[in-house]
PDB file of C-alpha atoms in Angstrom:
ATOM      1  CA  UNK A 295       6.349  -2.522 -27.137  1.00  0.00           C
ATOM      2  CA  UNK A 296       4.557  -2.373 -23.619  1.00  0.00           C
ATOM      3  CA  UNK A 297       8.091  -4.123 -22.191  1.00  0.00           C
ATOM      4  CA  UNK A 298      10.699  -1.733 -24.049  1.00  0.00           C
ATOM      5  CA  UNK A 299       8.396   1.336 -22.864  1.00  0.00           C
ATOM      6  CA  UNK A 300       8.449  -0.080 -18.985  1.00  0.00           C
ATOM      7  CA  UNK A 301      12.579  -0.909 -19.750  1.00  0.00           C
ATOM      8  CA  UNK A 302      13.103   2.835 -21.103  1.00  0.00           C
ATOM      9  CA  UNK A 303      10.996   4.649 -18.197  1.00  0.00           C
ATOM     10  CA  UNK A 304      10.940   2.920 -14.916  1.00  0.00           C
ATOM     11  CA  UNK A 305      13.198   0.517 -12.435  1.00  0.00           C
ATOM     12  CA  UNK A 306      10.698  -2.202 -12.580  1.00  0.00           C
ATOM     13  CA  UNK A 307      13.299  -4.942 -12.735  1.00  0.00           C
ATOM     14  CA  UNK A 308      14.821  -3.587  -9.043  1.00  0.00           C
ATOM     15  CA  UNK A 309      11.678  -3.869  -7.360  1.00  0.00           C
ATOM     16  CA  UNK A 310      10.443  -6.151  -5.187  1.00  0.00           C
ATOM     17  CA  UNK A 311       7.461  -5.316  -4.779  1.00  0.00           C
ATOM     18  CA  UNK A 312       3.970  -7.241  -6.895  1.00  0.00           C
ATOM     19  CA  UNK A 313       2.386  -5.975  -9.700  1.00  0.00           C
ATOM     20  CA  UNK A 314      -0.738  -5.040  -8.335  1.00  0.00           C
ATOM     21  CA  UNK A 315      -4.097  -5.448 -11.180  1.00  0.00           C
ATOM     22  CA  UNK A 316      -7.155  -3.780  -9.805  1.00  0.00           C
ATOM     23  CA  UNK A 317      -9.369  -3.984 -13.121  1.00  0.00           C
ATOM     24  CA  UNK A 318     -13.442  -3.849 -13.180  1.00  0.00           C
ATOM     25  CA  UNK A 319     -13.730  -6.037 -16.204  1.00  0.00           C
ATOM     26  CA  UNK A 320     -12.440  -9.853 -16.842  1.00  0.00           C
ATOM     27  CA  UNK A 321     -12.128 -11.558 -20.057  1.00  0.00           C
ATOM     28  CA  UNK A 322     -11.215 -14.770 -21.011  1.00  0.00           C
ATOM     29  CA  UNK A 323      -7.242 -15.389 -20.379  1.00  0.00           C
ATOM     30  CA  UNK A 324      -4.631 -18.075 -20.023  1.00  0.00           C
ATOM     31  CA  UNK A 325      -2.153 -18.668 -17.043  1.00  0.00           C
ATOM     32  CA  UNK A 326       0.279 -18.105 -19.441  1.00  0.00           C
ATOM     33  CA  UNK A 327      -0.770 -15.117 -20.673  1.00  0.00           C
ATOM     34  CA  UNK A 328      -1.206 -13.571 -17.093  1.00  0.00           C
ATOM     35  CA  UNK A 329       2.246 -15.206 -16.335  1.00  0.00           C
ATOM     36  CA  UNK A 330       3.815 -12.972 -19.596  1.00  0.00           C
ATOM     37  CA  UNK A 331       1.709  -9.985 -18.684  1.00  0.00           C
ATOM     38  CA  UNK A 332       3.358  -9.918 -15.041  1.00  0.00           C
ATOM     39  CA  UNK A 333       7.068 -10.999 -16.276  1.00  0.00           C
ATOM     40  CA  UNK A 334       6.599  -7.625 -18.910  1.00  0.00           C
ATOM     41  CA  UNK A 335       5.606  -5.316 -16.359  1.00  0.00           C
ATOM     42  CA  UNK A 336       8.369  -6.844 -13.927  1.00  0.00           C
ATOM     43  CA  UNK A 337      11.090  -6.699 -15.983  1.00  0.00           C
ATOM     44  CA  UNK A 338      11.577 -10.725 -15.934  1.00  0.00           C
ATOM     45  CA  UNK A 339      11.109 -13.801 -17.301  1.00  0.00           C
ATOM     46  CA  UNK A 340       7.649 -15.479 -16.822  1.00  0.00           C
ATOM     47  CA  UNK A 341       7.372 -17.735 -13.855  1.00  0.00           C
ATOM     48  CA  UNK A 342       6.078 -20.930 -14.209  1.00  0.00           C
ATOM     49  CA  UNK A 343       3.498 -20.498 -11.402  1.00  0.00           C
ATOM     50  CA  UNK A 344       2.295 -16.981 -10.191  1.00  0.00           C
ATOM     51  CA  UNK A 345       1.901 -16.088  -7.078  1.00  0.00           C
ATOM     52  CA  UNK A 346       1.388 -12.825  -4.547  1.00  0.00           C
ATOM     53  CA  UNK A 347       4.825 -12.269  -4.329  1.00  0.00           C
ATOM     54  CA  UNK A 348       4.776 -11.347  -8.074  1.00  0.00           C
ATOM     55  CA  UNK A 349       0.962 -10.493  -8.705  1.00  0.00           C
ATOM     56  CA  UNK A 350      -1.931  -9.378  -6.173  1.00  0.00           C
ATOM     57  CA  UNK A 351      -5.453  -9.087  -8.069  1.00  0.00           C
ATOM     58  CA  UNK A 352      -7.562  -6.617  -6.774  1.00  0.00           C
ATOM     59  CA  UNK A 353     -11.357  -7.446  -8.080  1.00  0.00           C
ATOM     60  CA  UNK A 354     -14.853  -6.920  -6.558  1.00  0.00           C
ATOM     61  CA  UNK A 355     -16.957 -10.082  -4.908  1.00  0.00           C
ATOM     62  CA  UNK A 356     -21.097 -10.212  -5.433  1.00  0.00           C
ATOM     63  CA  UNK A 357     -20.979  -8.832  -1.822  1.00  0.00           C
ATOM     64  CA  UNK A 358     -18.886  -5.777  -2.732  1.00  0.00           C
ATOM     65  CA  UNK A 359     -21.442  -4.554  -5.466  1.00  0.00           C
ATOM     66  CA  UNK A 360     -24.351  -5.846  -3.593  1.00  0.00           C
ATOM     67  CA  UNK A 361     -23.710  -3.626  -0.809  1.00  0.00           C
ATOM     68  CA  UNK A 362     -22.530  -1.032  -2.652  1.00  0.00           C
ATOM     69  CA  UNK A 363     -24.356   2.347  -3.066  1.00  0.00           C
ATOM     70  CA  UNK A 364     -25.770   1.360  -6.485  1.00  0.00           C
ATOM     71  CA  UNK A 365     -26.314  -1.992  -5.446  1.00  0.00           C
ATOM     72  CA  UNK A 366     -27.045  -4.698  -7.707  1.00  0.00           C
ATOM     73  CA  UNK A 367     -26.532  -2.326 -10.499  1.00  0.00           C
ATOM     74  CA  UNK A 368     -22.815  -1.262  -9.990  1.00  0.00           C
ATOM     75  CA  UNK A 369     -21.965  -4.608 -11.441  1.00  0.00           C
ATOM     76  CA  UNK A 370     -23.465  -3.338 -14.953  1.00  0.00           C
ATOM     77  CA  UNK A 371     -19.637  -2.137 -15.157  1.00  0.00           C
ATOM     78  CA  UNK A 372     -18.228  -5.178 -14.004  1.00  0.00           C
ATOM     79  CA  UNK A 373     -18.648  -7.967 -16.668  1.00  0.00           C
ATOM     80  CA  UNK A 374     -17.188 -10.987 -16.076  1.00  0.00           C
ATOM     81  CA  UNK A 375     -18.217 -14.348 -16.894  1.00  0.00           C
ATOM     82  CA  UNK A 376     -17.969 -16.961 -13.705  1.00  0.00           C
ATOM     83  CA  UNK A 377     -16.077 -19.358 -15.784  1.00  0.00           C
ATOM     84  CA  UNK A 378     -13.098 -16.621 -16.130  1.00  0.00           C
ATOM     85  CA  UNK A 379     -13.408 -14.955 -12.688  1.00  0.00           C
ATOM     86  CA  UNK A 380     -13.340 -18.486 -11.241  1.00  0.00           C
ATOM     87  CA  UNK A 381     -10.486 -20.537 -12.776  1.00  0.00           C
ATOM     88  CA  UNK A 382      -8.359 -22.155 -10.436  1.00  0.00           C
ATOM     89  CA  UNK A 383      -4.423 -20.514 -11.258  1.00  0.00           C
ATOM     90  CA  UNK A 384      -6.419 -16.873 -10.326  1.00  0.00           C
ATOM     91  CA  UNK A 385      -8.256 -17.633  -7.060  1.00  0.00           C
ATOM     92  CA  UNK A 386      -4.857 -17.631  -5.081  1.00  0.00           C
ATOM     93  CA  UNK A 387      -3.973 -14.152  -6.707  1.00  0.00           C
ATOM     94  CA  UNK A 388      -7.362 -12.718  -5.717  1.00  0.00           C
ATOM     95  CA  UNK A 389      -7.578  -9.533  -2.771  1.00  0.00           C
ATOM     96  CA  UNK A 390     -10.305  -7.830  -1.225  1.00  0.00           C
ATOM     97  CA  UNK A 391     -11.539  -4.959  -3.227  1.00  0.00           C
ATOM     98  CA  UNK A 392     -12.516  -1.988  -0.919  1.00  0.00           C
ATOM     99  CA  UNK A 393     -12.794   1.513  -0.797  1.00  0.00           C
ATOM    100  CA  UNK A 394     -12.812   4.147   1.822  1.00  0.00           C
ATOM    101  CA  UNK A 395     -14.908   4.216   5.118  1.00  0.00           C
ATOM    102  CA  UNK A 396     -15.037   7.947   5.003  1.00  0.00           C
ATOM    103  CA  UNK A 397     -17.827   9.892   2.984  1.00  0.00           C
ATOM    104  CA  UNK A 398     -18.278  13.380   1.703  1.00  0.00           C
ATOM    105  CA  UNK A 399     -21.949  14.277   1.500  1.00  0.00           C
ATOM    106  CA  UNK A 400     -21.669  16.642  -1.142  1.00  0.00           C
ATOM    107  CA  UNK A 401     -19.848  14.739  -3.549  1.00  0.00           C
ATOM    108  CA  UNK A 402     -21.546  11.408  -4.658  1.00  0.00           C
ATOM    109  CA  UNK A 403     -18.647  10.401  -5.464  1.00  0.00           C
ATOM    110  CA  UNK A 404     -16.788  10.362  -2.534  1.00  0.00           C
ATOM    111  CA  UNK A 405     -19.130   8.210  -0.827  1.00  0.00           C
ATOM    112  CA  UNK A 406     -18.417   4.597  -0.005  1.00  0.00           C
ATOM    113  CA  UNK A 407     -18.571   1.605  -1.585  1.00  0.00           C
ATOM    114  CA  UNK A 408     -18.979   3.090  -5.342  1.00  0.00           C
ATOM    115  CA  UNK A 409     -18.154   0.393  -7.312  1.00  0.00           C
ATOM    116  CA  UNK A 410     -14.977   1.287  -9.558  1.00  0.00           C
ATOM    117  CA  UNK A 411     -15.009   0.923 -13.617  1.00  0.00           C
ATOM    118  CA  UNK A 412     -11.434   1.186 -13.863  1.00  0.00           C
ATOM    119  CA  UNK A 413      -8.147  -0.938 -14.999  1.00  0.00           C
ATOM    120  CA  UNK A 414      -4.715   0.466 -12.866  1.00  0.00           C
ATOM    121  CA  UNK A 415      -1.774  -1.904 -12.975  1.00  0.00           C
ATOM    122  CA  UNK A 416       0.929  -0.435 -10.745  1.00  0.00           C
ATOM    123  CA  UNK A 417       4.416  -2.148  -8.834  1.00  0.00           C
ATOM    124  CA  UNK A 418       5.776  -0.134  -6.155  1.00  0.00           C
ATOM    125  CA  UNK A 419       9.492   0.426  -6.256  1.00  0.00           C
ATOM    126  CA  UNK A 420      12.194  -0.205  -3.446  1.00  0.00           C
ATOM    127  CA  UNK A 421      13.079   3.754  -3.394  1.00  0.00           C
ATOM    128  CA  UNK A 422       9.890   4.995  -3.027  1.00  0.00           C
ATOM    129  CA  UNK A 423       9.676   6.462  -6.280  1.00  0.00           C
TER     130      UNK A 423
END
């Protein structure tokens, strides 16, 4: 379903560019089911290894939440068992999590370093659409 939606409403399989996953939560999951995840959202058949020319996985470090504004406690919405953040085919497809240096005192939510409980999946397309 999720592929004939992507196939009816967007130029995925022209683009270039990776699926990017930023995501707050990780479960348990195979290559191969990360591997058909991306080739869905790409348009494509699954590759037999991934890399970041096809995926880029944005998630936060025990330093992000650490030094983020809520501290320790941020990572209440960021379960993930070491055993799944840590297997071997993901730590390639792994990039910094970060948010914005700039701050807006009178919105606490504007303010750096909030750690994010949030799943986006997006590709960027090759005519900036």
């Amino acid at each position: 379903k999720l592929k004939d939606a992507i196939a009816q409403h967007s130029n995925a399989k022209d683009s270039e560019s990776p699926v990017v996953c930023q995501f707050s939560s990780i479960g348990s999951f195979s290559e191969k089911w990360l591997s058909d995840f991306v080739a869905c959202l790409r348009q494509e058949e699954p590759r037999k290894h991934l890399s970041k020319d096809n995926v880029i996985l944005v998630f936060p470090t025990t330093k992000d939440i650490r030094d983020s504004i809520e501290g320790y406690r941020g990572g209440n919405s960021v379960p993930a068992r070491a055993k799944n953040v840590k297997k071997s085919f993901l730590r390639p497809l792994y990039s910094k999590w970060t948010s914005s240096s700039t701050t807006n005192i009178n919105n606490p939510y504007h303010q750096p370093q909030n750690v994010p409980h949030i799943k986006t999946y997006f590709m960027l397309s090759n005519d900036s659409s």
